[in-house]
Short mmCIF file of C-alpha atoms in Angstrom, two decimals:
data_model
loop_
_atom_site.label_atom_id
_atom_site.label_comp_id
_atom_site.label_asym_id
_atom_site.label_seq_id
_atom_site.Cartn_x
_atom_site.Cartn_y
_atom_site.Cartn_z
CA UNK A 27 115.04 90.42 -80.73
CA UNK A 28 115.05 94.29 -80.17
CA UNK A 29 117.79 96.01 -78.25
CA UNK A 30 116.70 96.92 -74.62
CA UNK A 31 115.88 100.29 -73.85
CA UNK A 32 119.00 102.43 -73.27
CA UNK A 33 119.91 102.65 -69.83
CA UNK A 34 120.07 106.39 -69.60
CA UNK A 35 116.27 106.67 -70.68
CA UNK A 36 115.13 104.40 -67.82
CA UNK A 37 115.97 106.65 -64.87
CA UNK A 38 114.00 109.81 -64.28
CA UNK A 39 115.62 113.22 -65.12
CA UNK A 40 115.81 116.17 -62.78
CA UNK A 41 117.01 119.74 -64.00
CA UNK A 42 118.38 121.87 -61.27
CA UNK A 43 119.70 125.63 -61.89
CA UNK A 44 121.79 127.35 -59.45
CA UNK A 45 123.20 124.07 -58.39
CA UNK A 46 127.08 124.82 -57.87
CA UNK A 47 126.42 125.30 -54.09
CA UNK A 48 123.82 126.27 -51.50
CA UNK A 49 120.22 125.11 -51.86
CA UNK A 50 120.53 124.42 -55.49
CA UNK A 51 123.25 121.70 -54.80
CA UNK A 52 121.40 120.22 -51.78
CA UNK A 53 118.38 119.87 -53.87
CA UNK A 54 120.41 118.10 -56.68
CA UNK A 55 121.92 115.93 -54.02
CA UNK A 56 118.54 114.80 -52.72
CA UNK A 57 117.42 114.09 -56.25
CA UNK A 58 120.61 112.01 -56.99
CA UNK A 59 120.00 109.90 -53.80
CA UNK A 60 116.52 109.22 -55.11
CA UNK A 61 117.74 107.70 -58.35
CA UNK A 62 117.54 110.69 -60.71
CA UNK A 63 119.85 111.51 -63.42
CA UNK A 64 120.78 115.33 -63.43
CA UNK A 65 121.32 118.22 -65.67
CA UNK A 66 122.56 121.02 -63.61
CA UNK A 67 123.42 124.58 -64.45
CA UNK A 68 125.06 127.57 -62.73
CA UNK A 69 126.89 130.56 -63.69
CA UNK A 70 130.06 129.30 -61.95
CA UNK A 71 132.38 126.06 -62.38
CA UNK A 72 130.51 122.84 -61.60
CA UNK A 73 133.23 120.35 -61.54
CA UNK A 74 133.06 120.02 -57.65
CA UNK A 75 129.33 119.71 -57.83
CA UNK A 76 129.38 117.17 -60.36
CA UNK A 77 131.89 115.08 -58.49
CA UNK A 78 129.82 115.25 -55.36
CA UNK A 79 126.58 114.35 -57.27
CA UNK A 80 128.10 111.46 -59.17
CA UNK A 81 129.29 110.14 -55.83
CA UNK A 82 125.80 110.16 -54.67
CA UNK A 83 124.84 107.85 -57.46
CA UNK A 84 123.73 110.16 -60.17
CA UNK A 85 124.76 110.58 -63.93
CA UNK A 86 125.28 114.23 -64.43
CA UNK A 87 125.54 116.57 -67.35
CA UNK A 88 126.61 120.18 -66.35
CA UNK A 89 126.04 123.42 -68.22
CA UNK A 90 128.08 126.39 -67.13
CA UNK A 91 126.32 129.62 -68.28
CA UNK A 92 124.38 132.82 -67.56
CA UNK A 93 120.59 131.95 -67.21
CA UNK A 94 119.97 135.66 -67.33
CA UNK A 95 120.25 135.32 -71.07
CA UNK A 96 118.17 133.57 -73.73
CA UNK A 97 121.41 131.81 -74.77
CA UNK A 98 122.11 130.45 -71.28
CA UNK A 99 118.70 129.14 -71.04
CA UNK A 100 118.69 127.61 -74.70
CA UNK A 101 122.00 126.08 -74.01
CA UNK A 102 120.67 124.33 -70.74
CA UNK A 103 117.38 123.29 -72.67
CA UNK A 104 119.50 121.88 -75.49
CA UNK A 105 121.47 119.80 -72.91
CA UNK A 106 118.15 117.97 -71.83
CA UNK A 107 118.47 116.37 -75.29
CA UNK A 108 114.62 115.75 -75.63
CA UNK A 109 114.54 113.38 -72.67
CA UNK A 110 111.48 113.83 -70.43
CA UNK A 111 112.13 116.12 -67.29
CA UNK A 112 110.47 114.79 -64.37
CA UNK A 113 111.59 117.49 -61.90
CA UNK A 114 112.64 121.02 -62.65
CA UNK A 115 114.18 122.83 -59.65
CA UNK A 116 114.29 126.52 -60.86
CA UNK A 117 116.53 127.61 -58.24
CA UNK A 118 119.08 130.07 -59.74
CA UNK A 119 118.94 133.50 -58.19
CA UNK A 120 120.84 136.61 -57.78
CA UNK A 121 120.80 139.18 -55.02
CA UNK A 122 121.71 142.82 -54.99
CA UNK A 123 122.29 145.04 -52.07
CA UNK A 124 122.90 148.82 -51.62
CA UNK A 125 120.48 151.56 -52.26
CA UNK A 126 118.51 151.27 -55.51
CA UNK A 127 119.97 154.65 -56.86
CA UNK A 128 123.56 153.62 -56.11
CA UNK A 129 123.24 150.45 -58.07
CA UNK A 130 124.71 149.88 -61.37
CA UNK A 131 121.77 149.47 -63.77
CA UNK A 132 123.61 146.49 -65.45
CA UNK A 133 123.60 144.72 -62.07
CA UNK A 134 119.89 145.63 -61.79
CA UNK A 135 118.99 144.12 -65.04
CA UNK A 136 121.05 141.02 -64.22
CA UNK A 137 118.98 140.17 -61.13
CA UNK A 138 115.83 140.87 -63.08
CA UNK A 139 116.92 138.66 -65.97
CA UNK A 140 118.17 135.97 -63.74
CA UNK A 141 115.44 135.85 -61.08
CA UNK A 142 112.49 136.47 -63.53
CA UNK A 143 113.21 136.30 -67.22
CA UNK A 144 115.46 133.32 -67.21
CA UNK A 145 113.33 131.49 -64.82
CA UNK A 146 110.14 132.15 -66.70
CA UNK A 147 111.76 131.23 -69.95
CA UNK A 148 113.03 127.85 -68.81
CA UNK A 149 109.67 127.07 -66.91
CA UNK A 150 107.71 127.74 -70.14
CA UNK A 151 110.10 125.44 -72.26
CA UNK A 152 110.25 122.58 -69.72
CA UNK A 153 106.59 123.14 -68.56
CA UNK A 154 105.18 122.82 -72.11
CA UNK A 155 106.93 119.61 -72.43
CA UNK A 156 105.51 118.29 -69.04
CA UNK A 157 102.00 119.40 -70.04
CA UNK A 158 102.21 117.59 -73.21
CA UNK A 159 102.88 114.38 -71.52
CA UNK A 160 100.60 115.23 -68.74
CA UNK A 161 103.15 114.71 -65.85
CA UNK A 162 106.03 116.31 -64.02
CA UNK A 163 106.95 118.62 -61.17
CA UNK A 164 108.37 122.12 -60.88
CA UNK A 165 109.83 123.51 -57.85
CA UNK A 166 110.40 127.28 -57.76
CA UNK A 167 112.94 128.86 -55.10
CA UNK A 168 110.97 131.98 -54.25
CA UNK A 169 111.72 133.49 -50.93
CA UNK A 170 109.67 135.10 -47.90
CA UNK A 171 111.50 138.30 -49.12
CA UNK A 172 108.86 138.48 -51.58
CA UNK A 173 106.36 139.20 -48.97
CA UNK A 174 107.97 142.44 -47.79
CA UNK A 175 109.39 145.72 -49.36
CA UNK A 176 113.14 145.27 -49.58
CA UNK A 177 114.74 148.46 -48.44
CA UNK A 178 118.45 148.11 -49.72
CA UNK A 179 117.37 145.08 -51.54
CA UNK A 180 114.54 146.60 -53.45
CA UNK A 181 114.88 144.92 -56.86
CA UNK A 182 115.70 141.41 -55.30
CA UNK A 183 112.72 141.48 -53.07
CA UNK A 184 110.53 142.63 -55.88
CA UNK A 185 111.93 139.81 -58.16
CA UNK A 186 111.03 137.38 -55.57
CA UNK A 187 107.55 138.68 -55.21
CA UNK A 188 107.26 138.07 -58.88
CA UNK A 189 108.52 134.33 -58.47
CA UNK A 190 106.24 133.63 -55.53
CA UNK A 191 103.09 135.01 -57.41
CA UNK A 192 104.16 133.25 -60.77
CA UNK A 193 104.36 129.93 -58.90
CA UNK A 194 100.87 130.24 -57.28
CA UNK A 195 99.26 131.29 -60.49
CA UNK A 196 101.01 128.66 -62.64
CA UNK A 197 99.88 125.95 -60.24
CA UNK A 198 96.33 127.18 -60.56
CA UNK A 199 96.58 127.04 -64.51
CA UNK A 200 97.85 123.43 -64.31
CA UNK A 201 95.65 122.21 -61.53
CA UNK A 202 93.60 119.92 -63.95
CA UNK A 203 96.76 118.33 -65.45
CA UNK A 204 99.41 115.98 -64.13
CA UNK A 205 101.98 118.85 -63.57
CA UNK A 206 102.60 119.95 -60.01
CA UNK A 207 104.18 123.23 -59.19
CA UNK A 208 105.55 124.16 -55.69
CA UNK A 209 106.97 127.32 -54.35
CA UNK A 210 109.72 126.84 -51.73
CA UNK A 211 110.01 130.13 -49.83
CA UNK A 212 113.14 130.15 -47.62
CA UNK A 213 114.48 132.92 -45.30
CA UNK A 214 117.81 133.81 -44.45
CA UNK A 215 119.97 130.89 -45.43
CA UNK A 216 123.79 130.02 -44.83
CA UNK A 217 124.92 130.27 -48.45
CA UNK A 218 127.34 132.63 -50.38
CA UNK A 219 124.40 134.63 -51.44
CA UNK A 220 125.12 137.68 -49.03
CA UNK A 221 128.82 137.79 -50.29
CA UNK A 222 127.78 137.78 -53.93
CA UNK A 223 124.93 140.44 -53.28
CA UNK A 224 127.39 142.81 -51.57
CA UNK A 225 125.65 142.56 -48.18
CA UNK A 226 128.43 141.52 -45.86
CA UNK A 227 128.49 144.83 -44.11
CA UNK A 228 124.78 144.48 -43.12
CA UNK A 229 122.89 143.05 -40.02
CA UNK A 230 121.30 140.06 -42.29
CA UNK A 231 124.79 139.35 -43.92
CA UNK A 232 126.66 138.98 -40.74
CA UNK A 233 123.82 137.40 -38.70
CA UNK A 234 124.53 134.07 -37.15
CA UNK A 235 121.16 132.56 -37.29
CA UNK A 236 121.01 131.55 -40.81
CA UNK A 237 119.30 128.14 -41.78
CA UNK A 238 121.39 125.31 -43.08
CA UNK A 239 120.86 125.05 -46.95
CA UNK A 240 120.62 121.26 -46.54
CA UNK A 241 117.70 121.57 -44.33
CA UNK A 242 116.02 124.14 -46.50
CA UNK A 243 116.39 122.01 -49.45
CA UNK A 244 115.01 119.05 -47.75
CA UNK A 245 111.95 120.96 -46.61
CA UNK A 246 111.19 122.09 -50.23
CA UNK A 247 111.94 118.67 -51.78
CA UNK A 248 109.47 116.83 -49.38
CA UNK A 249 106.92 119.59 -50.06
CA UNK A 250 107.46 118.82 -53.87
CA UNK A 251 106.89 115.13 -53.45
CA UNK A 252 103.69 115.71 -51.41
CA UNK A 253 102.50 118.03 -54.06
CA UNK A 254 102.08 121.02 -51.90
CA UNK A 255 101.54 124.54 -53.31
CA UNK A 256 104.25 126.23 -51.29
CA UNK A 257 106.24 125.93 -48.02
CA UNK A 258 107.95 128.29 -45.96
CA UNK A 259 111.34 126.64 -44.52
CA UNK A 260 111.59 127.08 -40.84
CA UNK A 261 109.37 127.93 -37.83
CA UNK A 262 110.93 131.53 -37.56
CA UNK A 263 110.40 132.12 -41.16
CA UNK A 264 106.83 130.98 -40.82
CA UNK A 265 106.22 133.32 -38.20
CA UNK A 266 107.88 136.06 -40.21
CA UNK A 267 105.76 135.28 -43.10
CA UNK A 268 102.53 135.41 -40.96
CA UNK A 269 103.46 138.62 -39.50
CA UNK A 270 104.16 140.11 -42.92
CA UNK A 271 100.65 139.38 -43.92
CA UNK A 272 98.95 141.56 -41.55
CA UNK A 273 101.95 144.40 -40.84
CA UNK A 274 101.63 147.68 -42.84
CA UNK A 275 104.09 147.86 -45.71
CA UNK A 276 105.75 150.94 -44.33
CA UNK A 277 106.71 149.15 -41.19
CA UNK A 278 107.88 146.16 -42.94
CA UNK A 279 110.21 148.45 -45.16
CA UNK A 280 111.53 150.01 -42.21
CA UNK A 281 112.26 146.45 -40.53
CA UNK A 282 113.95 145.49 -43.61
CA UNK A 283 116.12 148.73 -43.55
CA UNK A 284 117.34 147.72 -40.21
CA UNK A 285 118.69 144.37 -41.59
CA UNK A 286 119.97 145.46 -45.14
CA UNK A 287 121.22 149.05 -44.88
CA UNK A 288 124.99 149.13 -45.65
CA UNK A 289 127.07 149.50 -42.48
CA UNK A 290 124.06 148.17 -40.47
CA UNK A 291 126.32 145.33 -38.90
CA UNK A 292 128.49 148.08 -37.42
CA UNK A 293 125.76 150.01 -35.58
#
């Protein structure tokens, strides 16, 4: 009599980046509650997240590393250990406030390499495995920020425009396979994003009307399970996205300036 299949290969596996807090943690929690084992990653300590996710019923492996680097992405991919990935939630992202000419170029590159290069590299590694077995789901955390010029967040908004566009294109490329691609497009969400991006002295950073990350994650997760191509989280954000489609770029840039210009919260 042969040994039964090891228990760890029976449960579906999800990989979630940017999972230490915010939307990423809430996505991981929803997956844990749905019976997924997890491989989570972030550039900050993950012990607290692991504890919460294990309490939700998941078996969790954690990788603390910089997904802006090839080494960080490869370390995460190695931790998957050849298990089939049923869900990839590519959520890791980095913001950056202030005027473009006043920013450190190292900081600029870190935003580009986190939001674009690392995201694309991980999606290719995991996506190829999914295509080979003709199954899997990928959720990208884009943003409605990608629909408008981001004055005083120029690199961040441009990076999210890339993620939004890339997600739509990849979905089309994979439409005749069993791999589903969904783009979650949040607006302003109540996470530590604004503090890490140096936006706390701005109108958007100090604004009180931020969405609950748990609600944003649930909207994205349900869209992924339905197989939707994209979803904008929240009615107000849906209206903003619709307006962005018909508003001149110069007007959108000026509107964004009022939200993100340093010192704007004091005016």
